[in-house]
């Protein structure tokens, strides 16, 4: 909010009576951040603590005998397991395939099964293994675990792209592609398990007291969360988030509308903003860009064509909104 008022030139602090409404408005898009945080917190809990005791780190680093690098194996496993369904869905949507949702749903159920089967038998052929692993309890616990990881990760991708669309107003395919790659890179480190302790290290912990902070620093996801938090504090991102929140609630952020008032109410409106008057009973303003419409003062910009037009404050008590305007031939039409 501080960044928004500073950039728009609105006096701050605002009246105390206005703050509850402002906090509600800003909280609208914060819900998206909260959803992503909750989803990834669940994923991190599974990755770090392995509650189902499936040996998550062994599955994540599973590799055939001819592949020596664990890092390369983990990247390949990540691309197969995590990336397949989102890439498939967005590709089908891009090409406007009719049954994109149904295919993505099938993929969400089948990919965990196929991946876990591969992770359990990386060096065995199907003919040799004969699906015997399907009869073990740990296999199905692993399938359920990876299904939930896949589900939560997929939902976070959807929420993330919704924020890019409404919060940052991404429009070009290249912007989405770059954001997509950045998100997948961060997701890899979230799914990356912390380094497994050997027996010597486990025994040493019994006789030494380690600080909680030192343990946190060993978790790869910690750096992703920290960087994401710092990213939200960038002024341009904070400003865009506030603007879209106000637009969503129809209380500012650049929405366009006009107002009507009566001269008898003795409201002072700059002449350049008045479009027409009918005697003393009805006057109508030009279409203005509403910056902030919470509280007793209305902040607008007169220029719709030029970005950064003069900011004008108007007394809100005797101004009444005209909505449902449509732009035709360069002019806005509304209530006549």
Tab-separated table of C-alpha atoms in Angstrom:
chain	number	residue	atom	x	y	z
A	1	UNK	CA	0.000	0.000	0.000
A	2	UNK	CA	2.850	2.380	0.815
A	3	UNK	CA	4.394	1.760	-2.626
A	4	UNK	CA	1.030	2.315	-4.356
A	5	UNK	CA	0.294	5.630	-2.607
A	6	UNK	CA	3.861	6.854	-3.145
A	7	UNK	CA	3.864	6.072	-6.864
A	8	UNK	CA	0.389	7.545	-7.420
A	9	UNK	CA	1.070	10.614	-5.255
A	10	UNK	CA	-1.727	9.916	-2.763
A	11	UNK	CA	-1.128	11.287	0.761
A	12	UNK	CA	-0.217	8.648	3.306
A	13	UNK	CA	-1.144	7.677	6.004
A	14	UNK	CA	-4.816	7.382	5.160
A	15	UNK	CA	-7.710	7.875	7.568
A	16	UNK	CA	-8.117	5.110	10.131
A	17	UNK	CA	-11.687	4.518	8.919
A	18	UNK	CA	-10.329	3.653	5.469
A	19	UNK	CA	-7.675	1.138	6.533
A	20	UNK	CA	-9.994	-1.902	7.105
A	21	UNK	CA	-11.361	-1.612	3.556
A	22	UNK	CA	-7.856	-1.131	2.155
A	23	UNK	CA	-6.596	-4.229	3.959
A	24	UNK	CA	-9.503	-6.277	2.578
A	25	UNK	CA	-8.742	-5.055	-0.934
A	26	UNK	CA	-5.056	-5.857	-0.674
A	27	UNK	CA	-5.883	-9.230	0.831
A	28	UNK	CA	-7.715	-10.354	-2.304
A	29	UNK	CA	-4.577	-11.180	-4.294
A	30	UNK	CA	-2.712	-12.181	-1.150
A	31	UNK	CA	-5.074	-15.157	-1.110
A	32	UNK	CA	-3.268	-16.413	-4.221
A	33	UNK	CA	0.099	-16.168	-2.462
A	34	UNK	CA	-1.404	-17.933	0.554
A	35	UNK	CA	-2.712	-20.771	-1.623
A	36	UNK	CA	0.688	-21.286	-3.248
A	37	UNK	CA	2.402	-21.114	0.163
A	38	UNK	CA	0.032	-23.695	1.682
A	39	UNK	CA	0.356	-26.059	-1.276
A	40	UNK	CA	4.127	-25.902	-1.263
A	41	UNK	CA	4.282	-26.167	2.515
A	42	UNK	CA	2.502	-29.511	2.245
A	43	UNK	CA	4.938	-30.598	-0.477
A	44	UNK	CA	7.914	-29.522	1.632
A	45	UNK	CA	6.578	-31.437	4.633
A	46	UNK	CA	6.354	-34.608	2.532
A	47	UNK	CA	9.820	-34.057	1.040
A	48	UNK	CA	11.577	-33.311	4.327
A	49	UNK	CA	9.874	-35.669	6.787
A	50	UNK	CA	8.694	-38.475	4.477
A	51	UNK	CA	5.652	-39.233	6.690
A	52	UNK	CA	4.684	-42.352	4.710
A	53	UNK	CA	8.228	-43.737	5.075
A	54	UNK	CA	8.585	-44.548	1.388
A	55	UNK	CA	12.248	-43.523	1.068
A	56	UNK	CA	11.428	-40.359	-0.857
A	57	UNK	CA	15.049	-39.427	-1.500
A	58	UNK	CA	15.774	-42.835	-3.064
A	59	UNK	CA	12.796	-42.467	-5.388
A	60	UNK	CA	13.675	-38.898	-6.325
A	61	UNK	CA	17.246	-39.875	-7.219
A	62	UNK	CA	16.302	-43.215	-8.819
A	63	UNK	CA	18.441	-43.969	-11.870
A	64	UNK	CA	19.439	-46.878	-14.094
A	65	UNK	CA	22.908	-48.363	-13.668
A	66	UNK	CA	24.246	-46.709	-16.841
A	67	UNK	CA	23.517	-43.212	-15.465
A	68	UNK	CA	26.190	-42.257	-12.926
A	69	UNK	CA	25.182	-38.721	-11.937
A	70	UNK	CA	22.520	-38.379	-9.239
A	71	UNK	CA	21.990	-34.744	-10.184
A	72	UNK	CA	21.238	-35.565	-13.814
A	73	UNK	CA	18.957	-38.378	-12.680
A	74	UNK	CA	17.042	-36.045	-10.348
A	75	UNK	CA	16.579	-33.461	-13.114
A	76	UNK	CA	15.303	-36.112	-15.532
A	77	UNK	CA	12.974	-37.533	-12.891
A	78	UNK	CA	11.693	-34.040	-12.134
A	79	UNK	CA	10.988	-33.345	-15.798
A	80	UNK	CA	9.171	-36.658	-16.199
A	81	UNK	CA	7.161	-36.528	-13.008
A	82	UNK	CA	6.555	-32.844	-12.263
A	83	UNK	CA	6.656	-31.178	-15.664
A	84	UNK	CA	4.796	-33.646	-17.849
A	85	UNK	CA	1.195	-32.905	-16.826
A	86	UNK	CA	1.400	-29.064	-16.755
A	87	UNK	CA	3.294	-28.944	-20.051
A	88	UNK	CA	0.802	-31.338	-21.613
A	89	UNK	CA	-2.195	-29.314	-20.384
A	90	UNK	CA	-0.889	-25.904	-21.453
A	91	UNK	CA	0.175	-27.290	-24.825
A	92	UNK	CA	-3.280	-28.709	-25.461
A	93	UNK	CA	-4.905	-25.454	-24.344
A	94	UNK	CA	-2.588	-23.458	-26.609
A	95	UNK	CA	-3.639	-25.576	-29.592
A	96	UNK	CA	-7.280	-25.337	-28.405
A	97	UNK	CA	-7.766	-29.074	-28.068
A	98	UNK	CA	-11.305	-29.827	-26.939
A	99	UNK	CA	-10.528	-32.542	-24.368
A	100	UNK	CA	-7.445	-30.931	-22.795
A	101	UNK	CA	-8.858	-31.070	-19.262
A	102	UNK	CA	-9.811	-34.744	-19.465
A	103	UNK	CA	-6.398	-35.766	-20.792
A	104	UNK	CA	-4.632	-33.737	-18.067
A	105	UNK	CA	-6.803	-35.422	-15.431
A	106	UNK	CA	-5.898	-38.865	-16.752
A	107	UNK	CA	-2.249	-37.837	-16.766
A	108	UNK	CA	-2.423	-36.785	-13.110
A	109	UNK	CA	-3.448	-40.330	-12.138
A	110	UNK	CA	-1.224	-42.288	-14.494
A	111	UNK	CA	2.065	-40.359	-14.213
A	112	UNK	CA	2.575	-41.081	-10.463
A	113	UNK	CA	1.965	-44.803	-11.052
A	114	UNK	CA	4.365	-44.981	-13.991
A	115	UNK	CA	7.016	-42.887	-12.271
A	116	UNK	CA	6.939	-44.877	-9.028
A	117	UNK	CA	7.096	-48.122	-11.005
A	118	UNK	CA	10.177	-46.831	-12.823
A	119	UNK	CA	11.749	-45.587	-9.562
A	120	UNK	CA	11.286	-49.001	-7.930
A	121	UNK	CA	12.642	-50.931	-10.910
A	122	UNK	CA	15.110	-48.689	-12.807
A	123	UNK	CA	17.310	-51.608	-13.824
A	124	UNK	CA	14.644	-54.192	-14.592
A	125	UNK	CA	12.566	-54.673	-17.691
A	126	UNK	CA	8.812	-55.134	-17.503
A	127	UNK	CA	9.206	-58.682	-18.794
A	128	UNK	CA	11.689	-59.476	-16.058
A	129	UNK	CA	9.852	-57.734	-13.223
A	130	UNK	CA	6.322	-58.812	-14.288
A	131	UNK	CA	4.642	-56.086	-12.192
A	132	UNK	CA	5.359	-57.918	-8.934
A	133	UNK	CA	6.022	-54.596	-7.221
A	134	UNK	CA	2.331	-53.742	-7.680
A	135	UNK	CA	1.540	-56.222	-4.936
A	136	UNK	CA	3.581	-54.402	-2.250
A	137	UNK	CA	2.188	-51.886	0.225
A	138	UNK	CA	5.143	-49.511	-0.057
A	139	UNK	CA	4.538	-49.186	-3.799
A	140	UNK	CA	0.991	-47.925	-3.327
A	141	UNK	CA	2.001	-45.658	-0.454
A	142	UNK	CA	4.557	-44.163	-2.810
A	143	UNK	CA	1.962	-43.777	-5.565
A	144	UNK	CA	-0.407	-41.952	-3.201
A	145	UNK	CA	2.411	-39.715	-1.940
A	146	UNK	CA	3.527	-38.750	-5.420
A	147	UNK	CA	-0.068	-38.295	-6.532
A	148	UNK	CA	-0.595	-35.697	-3.807
A	149	UNK	CA	2.701	-34.004	-4.675
A	150	UNK	CA	1.649	-33.942	-8.325
A	151	UNK	CA	-1.810	-32.599	-7.433
A	152	UNK	CA	-0.547	-29.842	-5.128
A	153	UNK	CA	2.184	-28.876	-7.581
A	154	UNK	CA	-0.288	-28.718	-10.465
A	155	UNK	CA	-2.703	-26.539	-8.479
A	156	UNK	CA	0.142	-24.209	-7.550
A	157	UNK	CA	1.038	-23.853	-11.247
A	158	UNK	CA	-2.556	-22.833	-12.033
A	159	UNK	CA	-2.659	-20.314	-9.159
A	160	UNK	CA	0.755	-18.950	-10.171
A	161	UNK	CA	-0.369	-18.313	-13.742
A	162	UNK	CA	-3.578	-16.688	-12.534
A	163	UNK	CA	-1.462	-14.232	-10.588
A	164	UNK	CA	0.691	-13.551	-13.647
A	165	UNK	CA	-2.464	-12.848	-15.651
A	166	UNK	CA	-4.262	-10.624	-13.152
A	167	UNK	CA	-1.463	-9.414	-10.894
A	168	UNK	CA	1.397	-8.679	-13.264
A	169	UNK	CA	-0.751	-8.484	-16.419
A	170	UNK	CA	1.451	-10.712	-18.547
A	171	UNK	CA	0.286	-10.732	-22.154
A	172	UNK	CA	2.964	-12.118	-24.484
A	173	UNK	CA	3.783	-15.795	-24.861
A	174	UNK	CA	7.463	-15.052	-24.213
A	175	UNK	CA	6.665	-13.533	-20.796
A	176	UNK	CA	4.665	-16.611	-19.839
A	177	UNK	CA	7.400	-18.920	-21.128
A	178	UNK	CA	10.088	-17.232	-19.040
A	179	UNK	CA	7.840	-17.221	-15.966
A	180	UNK	CA	7.064	-20.879	-16.628
A	181	UNK	CA	10.761	-21.821	-16.718
A	182	UNK	CA	11.540	-19.812	-13.567
A	183	UNK	CA	8.680	-21.457	-11.709
A	184	UNK	CA	9.828	-24.932	-12.747
A	185	UNK	CA	13.389	-24.188	-11.678
A	186	UNK	CA	12.168	-23.108	-8.232
A	187	UNK	CA	9.916	-26.158	-8.023
A	188	UNK	CA	12.875	-28.457	-8.616
A	189	UNK	CA	14.620	-27.136	-5.506
A	190	UNK	CA	11.384	-27.421	-3.500
A	191	UNK	CA	11.123	-31.096	-4.432
A	192	UNK	CA	14.824	-31.687	-3.858
A	193	UNK	CA	15.238	-33.566	-0.552
A	194	UNK	CA	17.851	-32.411	1.966
A	195	UNK	CA	21.098	-34.327	2.047
A	196	UNK	CA	20.642	-37.663	3.758
A	197	UNK	CA	22.584	-38.118	6.991
A	198	UNK	CA	24.762	-41.164	7.449
A	199	UNK	CA	24.887	-43.215	10.648
A	200	UNK	CA	27.928	-41.333	11.952
A	201	UNK	CA	26.126	-37.985	11.631
A	202	UNK	CA	22.997	-39.353	13.289
A	203	UNK	CA	25.025	-40.646	16.240
A	204	UNK	CA	26.907	-37.345	16.524
A	205	UNK	CA	23.626	-35.449	16.849
A	206	UNK	CA	22.892	-37.329	20.052
A	207	UNK	CA	25.913	-35.739	21.762
A	208	UNK	CA	25.828	-32.311	20.129
A	209	UNK	CA	23.206	-29.611	20.090
A	210	UNK	CA	22.650	-28.040	16.718
A	211	UNK	CA	20.819	-24.791	16.232
A	212	UNK	CA	17.516	-24.928	14.418
A	213	UNK	CA	18.742	-22.262	11.989
A	214	UNK	CA	21.628	-24.440	10.827
A	215	UNK	CA	19.202	-27.260	10.030
A	216	UNK	CA	16.944	-24.920	8.067
A	217	UNK	CA	19.853	-23.737	5.931
A	218	UNK	CA	20.394	-27.312	4.742
A	219	UNK	CA	16.932	-27.466	3.156
A	220	UNK	CA	16.994	-26.348	-0.530
A	221	UNK	CA	13.374	-25.156	-0.392
A	222	UNK	CA	14.294	-22.577	2.262
A	223	UNK	CA	16.212	-20.507	-0.287
A	224	UNK	CA	13.334	-20.674	-2.769
A	225	UNK	CA	10.842	-19.412	-0.193
A	226	UNK	CA	13.204	-16.658	0.944
A	227	UNK	CA	13.816	-15.466	-2.614
A	228	UNK	CA	10.071	-15.549	-3.391
A	229	UNK	CA	9.349	-13.436	-0.318
A	230	UNK	CA	11.960	-10.866	-1.354
A	231	UNK	CA	10.507	-10.872	-4.876
A	232	UNK	CA	7.107	-9.740	-3.595
A	233	UNK	CA	8.774	-6.721	-1.962
A	234	UNK	CA	10.000	-5.332	-5.305
A	235	UNK	CA	8.194	-1.965	-5.755
A	236	UNK	CA	6.880	-2.679	-9.268
A	237	UNK	CA	5.404	-6.025	-8.190
A	238	UNK	CA	3.927	-4.532	-5.005
A	239	UNK	CA	2.368	-1.709	-7.031
A	240	UNK	CA	0.849	-4.104	-9.589
A	241	UNK	CA	-0.562	-6.301	-6.837
A	242	UNK	CA	-2.236	-3.330	-5.129
A	243	UNK	CA	-3.613	-1.959	-8.421
A	244	UNK	CA	-5.188	-5.242	-9.469
A	245	UNK	CA	-6.664	-5.745	-5.994
A	246	UNK	CA	-8.409	-2.364	-6.216
A	247	UNK	CA	-9.580	-3.103	-9.755
A	248	UNK	CA	-11.023	-6.426	-8.619
A	249	UNK	CA	-13.104	-4.663	-5.945
A	250	UNK	CA	-13.974	-1.830	-8.363
A	251	UNK	CA	-12.488	0.799	-6.052
A	252	UNK	CA	-9.568	2.115	-8.084
A	253	UNK	CA	-6.406	0.870	-9.690
A	254	UNK	CA	-7.111	2.634	-13.003
A	255	UNK	CA	-10.742	1.668	-13.702
A	256	UNK	CA	-12.566	4.136	-15.951
A	257	UNK	CA	-15.921	5.700	-15.154
A	258	UNK	CA	-17.723	9.030	-14.998
A	259	UNK	CA	-19.740	10.747	-12.259
A	260	UNK	CA	-22.767	13.014	-12.046
A	261	UNK	CA	-23.603	15.705	-9.512
A	262	UNK	CA	-25.895	18.656	-8.944
A	263	UNK	CA	-24.636	22.234	-8.892
A	264	UNK	CA	-27.003	22.866	-6.005
A	265	UNK	CA	-24.905	20.539	-3.869
A	266	UNK	CA	-22.093	23.101	-4.166
A	267	UNK	CA	-19.550	20.413	-4.985
A	268	UNK	CA	-16.374	21.799	-6.533
A	269	UNK	CA	-15.273	20.026	-9.702
A	270	UNK	CA	-12.528	21.410	-11.995
A	271	UNK	CA	-14.087	22.783	-15.215
A	272	UNK	CA	-11.819	20.624	-17.361
A	273	UNK	CA	-13.461	17.505	-15.884
A	274	UNK	CA	-17.048	18.589	-16.597
A	275	UNK	CA	-18.417	17.182	-19.817
A	276	UNK	CA	-21.907	18.713	-19.802
A	277	UNK	CA	-24.553	20.263	-17.547
A	278	UNK	CA	-28.345	20.481	-17.851
A	279	UNK	CA	-29.408	23.616	-16.018
A	280	UNK	CA	-28.499	23.353	-12.339
A	281	UNK	CA	-29.985	19.910	-11.762
A	282	UNK	CA	-27.566	17.602	-13.507
A	283	UNK	CA	-23.893	17.781	-14.417
A	284	UNK	CA	-21.766	14.986	-15.711
A	285	UNK	CA	-18.017	14.564	-15.616
A	286	UNK	CA	-15.836	13.250	-18.379
A	287	UNK	CA	-14.662	9.673	-18.118
A	288	UNK	CA	-11.783	9.630	-15.674
A	289	UNK	CA	-9.287	7.030	-14.538
A	290	UNK	CA	-10.116	6.213	-10.919
A	291	UNK	CA	-6.942	5.704	-8.909
A	292	UNK	CA	-8.378	5.351	-5.395
A	293	UNK	CA	-12.036	5.337	-4.370
A	294	UNK	CA	-12.045	4.443	-0.680
A	295	UNK	CA	-12.986	6.929	2.027
A	296	UNK	CA	-14.276	10.478	1.729
A	297	UNK	CA	-11.886	11.605	-1.001
A	298	UNK	CA	-11.908	10.356	-4.586
A	299	UNK	CA	-8.571	10.358	-6.451
A	300	UNK	CA	-8.744	10.384	-10.254
A	301	UNK	CA	-6.606	11.172	-13.257
A	302	UNK	CA	-8.084	13.304	-15.986
A	303	UNK	CA	-5.998	11.937	-18.850
A	304	UNK	CA	-7.078	8.567	-20.220
A	305	UNK	CA	-4.745	8.644	-23.190
A	306	UNK	CA	-1.506	9.709	-21.497
A	307	UNK	CA	-0.065	7.699	-18.677
A	308	UNK	CA	0.800	9.778	-15.638
A	309	UNK	CA	-1.902	12.458	-16.085
A	310	UNK	CA	-2.524	14.948	-13.284
A	311	UNK	CA	-3.876	13.433	-10.066
A	312	UNK	CA	-7.024	15.222	-8.891
A	313	UNK	CA	-8.805	14.772	-5.558
A	314	UNK	CA	-12.577	15.229	-5.494
A	315	UNK	CA	-15.069	15.333	-2.607
A	316	UNK	CA	-16.869	12.010	-2.816
A	317	UNK	CA	-19.949	12.818	-0.743
A	318	UNK	CA	-21.894	14.537	-3.548
A	319	UNK	CA	-20.501	12.632	-6.545
A	320	UNK	CA	-22.465	9.659	-7.878
A	321	UNK	CA	-21.008	6.958	-10.077
A	322	UNK	CA	-22.144	6.187	-13.607
A	323	UNK	CA	-21.285	2.597	-14.496
A	324	UNK	CA	-21.904	0.335	-17.476
A	325	UNK	CA	-20.148	2.665	-19.905
A	326	UNK	CA	-19.108	1.433	-23.327
A	327	UNK	CA	-16.489	2.928	-25.584
A	328	UNK	CA	-17.645	3.682	-29.110
A	329	UNK	CA	-15.791	5.750	-31.739
A	330	UNK	CA	-13.303	6.948	-29.135
A	331	UNK	CA	-16.030	8.204	-26.784
A	332	UNK	CA	-17.615	6.680	-23.731
A	333	UNK	CA	-21.381	6.446	-23.482
A	334	UNK	CA	-23.312	5.865	-20.298
A	335	UNK	CA	-26.293	7.445	-18.575
A	336	UNK	CA	-27.665	10.330	-20.596
